[in-house]
């Protein structure tokens, strides 16, 4: 089964300047012929993504975490377009921007360039990010708002009868299900009766590994350590192949890069036993740049789990904690959207479904990592077995954007 990834809000970018350009390796040096706007935003996007990740770790201690930073980032960026005064300032500040440093028009164009580069269908890799506004029938969106969201973000706007809660909920869920090719079902389960506006953000990602795993070599039941007392059984894929990898002695982890056949790559980060917090605490764009410069290609005896997991987040609660308060309060200012006062954001949901298998992105896992360097043997290779908790990042090569960021604690929890 190929890799599928579906979610609702966020984006990360990163870049590095390694001394040499390598085929297959993520590089950031050769950007002269590409649009520079996404690169200017890369460190800002990275800060936003890791900020969200740390918030999720507090909310879901010792549990699976995964989300699509680009998706959440783009949703907030679009929302900021239609807000005024304090509401807009809070959203822009949460995205790590400062209106005193850049004009709003430059920020919005940067968002637009990033989204354009993210949406591209291909046979081996398909990535589409989209936003949809559902607005109460009694509200009349301004023409300027409709023009802006269509031209800048290719966003759909639907007039919805929120007085019929069950019908409105079904309409929103059906739209999400259709856009994610039936991979995200039942996103909204508790729509509030007084809802006047809902913003839905979706992401669809499907990709194939550059080097497919042989299904005949997948072990049906292999042990995966969730914690010191919990062991679960998962199918474990196996492949001997040349991969870019490194052992970070400072952070006590192994980093493995697995390329997709087109335009994207995955970084699997396996901490030593009990060292997850040691690794995730200092994670930043600088960490990713360092890794990119140190990755070396060599033979790896790889064991990676095959599994499917899902996660749902109430982004409203998270947004409040990162400083977006007015959008959900009585003093919200969305006058640029409808010209009506008293309108406030009523729902912000994020659901992600991830599958990893022999053909493509479905997910990877970790319990015992064995760092076996054997200098006395002619053929040197590293054995990496993802049989305990690990971090997973999926990046778009050309923009260095983090498409996916997550932590796999228990691959059997759906």
PDB file of C-alpha atoms in Angstrom, residues 257-359:
ATOM      1  CA  UNK A 257      16.755   9.307   5.266  1.00  0.00           C
ATOM      2  CA  UNK A 258      14.431   7.326   2.988  1.00  0.00           C
ATOM      3  CA  UNK A 259      13.727   8.953  -0.361  1.00  0.00           C
ATOM      4  CA  UNK A 260      10.426   8.880  -2.179  1.00  0.00           C
ATOM      5  CA  UNK A 261      10.548   8.389  -5.922  1.00  0.00           C
ATOM      6  CA  UNK A 262       9.774  12.057  -6.584  1.00  0.00           C
ATOM      7  CA  UNK A 263      10.322  15.352  -4.795  1.00  0.00           C
ATOM      8  CA  UNK A 264      10.067  14.234  -1.171  1.00  0.00           C
ATOM      9  CA  UNK A 265      12.010  12.382   1.506  1.00  0.00           C
ATOM     10  CA  UNK A 266      11.393  11.013   4.981  1.00  0.00           C
ATOM     11  CA  UNK A 267      13.655  11.381   7.997  1.00  0.00           C
ATOM     12  CA  UNK A 268      13.322   8.697  10.663  1.00  0.00           C
ATOM     13  CA  UNK A 269      14.906   9.685  13.952  1.00  0.00           C
ATOM     14  CA  UNK A 270      15.504   6.881  16.428  1.00  0.00           C
ATOM     15  CA  UNK A 271      16.612   7.939  19.937  1.00  0.00           C
ATOM     16  CA  UNK A 272      18.524   5.574  22.161  1.00  0.00           C
ATOM     17  CA  UNK A 273      16.460   3.771  24.767  1.00  0.00           C
ATOM     18  CA  UNK A 274      14.800   6.297  27.085  1.00  0.00           C
ATOM     19  CA  UNK A 275      16.292   9.313  25.276  1.00  0.00           C
ATOM     20  CA  UNK A 276      13.229  10.636  23.388  1.00  0.00           C
ATOM     21  CA  UNK A 277      12.951  13.852  25.425  1.00  0.00           C
ATOM     22  CA  UNK A 278      16.691  14.419  25.010  1.00  0.00           C
ATOM     23  CA  UNK A 279      16.175  14.456  21.227  1.00  0.00           C
ATOM     24  CA  UNK A 280      12.837  16.256  20.823  1.00  0.00           C
ATOM     25  CA  UNK A 281      13.574  19.033  23.324  1.00  0.00           C
ATOM     26  CA  UNK A 282      16.239  20.879  21.280  1.00  0.00           C
ATOM     27  CA  UNK A 283      14.778  20.062  17.829  1.00  0.00           C
ATOM     28  CA  UNK A 284      14.859  23.143  15.584  1.00  0.00           C
ATOM     29  CA  UNK A 285      15.599  24.271  12.054  1.00  0.00           C
ATOM     30  CA  UNK A 286      19.272  24.434  13.065  1.00  0.00           C
ATOM     31  CA  UNK A 287      19.165  20.759  14.058  1.00  0.00           C
ATOM     32  CA  UNK A 288      17.759  19.831  10.660  1.00  0.00           C
ATOM     33  CA  UNK A 289      20.396  21.891   8.853  1.00  0.00           C
ATOM     34  CA  UNK A 290      23.128  20.202  10.882  1.00  0.00           C
ATOM     35  CA  UNK A 291      21.785  16.749  10.048  1.00  0.00           C
ATOM     36  CA  UNK A 292      21.516  17.565   6.377  1.00  0.00           C
ATOM     37  CA  UNK A 293      25.144  18.559   6.261  1.00  0.00           C
ATOM     38  CA  UNK A 294      26.308  15.427   8.099  1.00  0.00           C
ATOM     39  CA  UNK A 295      24.263  12.773   6.268  1.00  0.00           C
ATOM     40  CA  UNK A 296      26.456  10.180   4.562  1.00  0.00           C
ATOM     41  CA  UNK A 297      25.418   7.391   2.223  1.00  0.00           C
ATOM     42  CA  UNK A 298      26.137   3.808   3.168  1.00  0.00           C
ATOM     43  CA  UNK A 299      24.722   0.308   3.447  1.00  0.00           C
ATOM     44  CA  UNK A 300      21.985  -0.070   6.055  1.00  0.00           C
ATOM     45  CA  UNK A 301      20.321  -3.253   7.265  1.00  0.00           C
ATOM     46  CA  UNK A 302      16.909  -1.694   7.885  1.00  0.00           C
ATOM     47  CA  UNK A 303      13.931  -3.030   9.833  1.00  0.00           C
ATOM     48  CA  UNK A 304      10.889  -0.719   9.749  1.00  0.00           C
ATOM     49  CA  UNK A 305       7.306  -1.334  10.937  1.00  0.00           C
ATOM     50  CA  UNK A 306       4.326  -1.359   8.611  1.00  0.00           C
ATOM     51  CA  UNK A 307       1.276   0.294  10.168  1.00  0.00           C
ATOM     52  CA  UNK A 308      -1.566   2.836  10.133  1.00  0.00           C
ATOM     53  CA  UNK A 309      -2.305   5.422  12.814  1.00  0.00           C
ATOM     54  CA  UNK A 310      -4.607   8.418  13.158  1.00  0.00           C
ATOM     55  CA  UNK A 311      -4.840  11.493  15.382  1.00  0.00           C
ATOM     56  CA  UNK A 312      -7.428  14.206  15.999  1.00  0.00           C
ATOM     57  CA  UNK A 313      -6.756  17.579  17.605  1.00  0.00           C
ATOM     58  CA  UNK A 314      -8.903  20.416  18.891  1.00  0.00           C
ATOM     59  CA  UNK A 315      -6.888  23.241  17.400  1.00  0.00           C
ATOM     60  CA  UNK A 316      -9.044  25.831  19.088  1.00  0.00           C
ATOM     61  CA  UNK A 317      -7.513  24.935  22.458  1.00  0.00           C
ATOM     62  CA  UNK A 318      -4.003  24.922  20.985  1.00  0.00           C
ATOM     63  CA  UNK A 319      -4.519  28.275  19.230  1.00  0.00           C
ATOM     64  CA  UNK A 320      -5.541  29.888  22.506  1.00  0.00           C
ATOM     65  CA  UNK A 321      -2.296  28.705  24.098  1.00  0.00           C
ATOM     66  CA  UNK A 322      -0.127  30.171  21.326  1.00  0.00           C
ATOM     67  CA  UNK A 323      -1.783  33.561  21.667  1.00  0.00           C
ATOM     68  CA  UNK A 324      -4.736  33.491  19.225  1.00  0.00           C
ATOM     69  CA  UNK A 325      -7.424  34.572  21.671  1.00  0.00           C
ATOM     70  CA  UNK A 326      -9.625  37.195  20.026  1.00  0.00           C
ATOM     71  CA  UNK A 327     -10.629  35.021  17.055  1.00  0.00           C
ATOM     72  CA  UNK A 328     -12.665  32.819  19.415  1.00  0.00           C
ATOM     73  CA  UNK A 329     -13.937  35.644  21.649  1.00  0.00           C
ATOM     74  CA  UNK A 330     -16.751  38.187  21.555  1.00  0.00           C
ATOM     75  CA  UNK A 331     -14.313  40.886  20.450  1.00  0.00           C
ATOM     76  CA  UNK A 332     -13.215  38.947  17.336  1.00  0.00           C
ATOM     77  CA  UNK A 333     -12.840  41.215  14.313  1.00  0.00           C
ATOM     78  CA  UNK A 334     -13.741  39.557  11.005  1.00  0.00           C
ATOM     79  CA  UNK A 335     -15.113  42.703   9.379  1.00  0.00           C
ATOM     80  CA  UNK A 336     -13.007  42.028   6.266  1.00  0.00           C
ATOM     81  CA  UNK A 337     -14.989  38.816   5.755  1.00  0.00           C
ATOM     82  CA  UNK A 338     -18.616  39.886   5.932  1.00  0.00           C
ATOM     83  CA  UNK A 339     -18.655  43.433   7.264  1.00  0.00           C
ATOM     84  CA  UNK A 340     -20.733  42.169  10.203  1.00  0.00           C
ATOM     85  CA  UNK A 341     -19.589  42.524  13.800  1.00  0.00           C
ATOM     86  CA  UNK A 342     -19.999  39.774  16.369  1.00  0.00           C
ATOM     87  CA  UNK A 343     -18.642  37.006  14.127  1.00  0.00           C
ATOM     88  CA  UNK A 344     -16.105  34.684  15.751  1.00  0.00           C
ATOM     89  CA  UNK A 345     -14.329  31.457  14.849  1.00  0.00           C
ATOM     90  CA  UNK A 346     -16.358  28.554  16.187  1.00  0.00           C
ATOM     91  CA  UNK A 347     -14.476  25.458  15.115  1.00  0.00           C
ATOM     92  CA  UNK A 348     -10.909  24.476  14.277  1.00  0.00           C
ATOM     93  CA  UNK A 349     -10.331  20.745  13.878  1.00  0.00           C
ATOM     94  CA  UNK A 350      -7.329  18.791  12.691  1.00  0.00           C
ATOM     95  CA  UNK A 351      -7.395  15.107  11.839  1.00  0.00           C
ATOM     96  CA  UNK A 352      -4.556  13.084  10.367  1.00  0.00           C
ATOM     97  CA  UNK A 353      -4.379   9.549   9.024  1.00  0.00           C
ATOM     98  CA  UNK A 354      -1.036   8.007   8.141  1.00  0.00           C
ATOM     99  CA  UNK A 355      -0.225   4.671   6.486  1.00  0.00           C
ATOM    100  CA  UNK A 356       3.275   3.298   5.882  1.00  0.00           C
ATOM    101  CA  UNK A 357       3.995   0.120   3.951  1.00  0.00           C
ATOM    102  CA  UNK A 358       6.247  -1.607   1.438  1.00  0.00           C
ATOM    103  CA  UNK A 359       5.368   0.743  -1.432  1.00  0.00           C
TER     104      UNK A 359
END
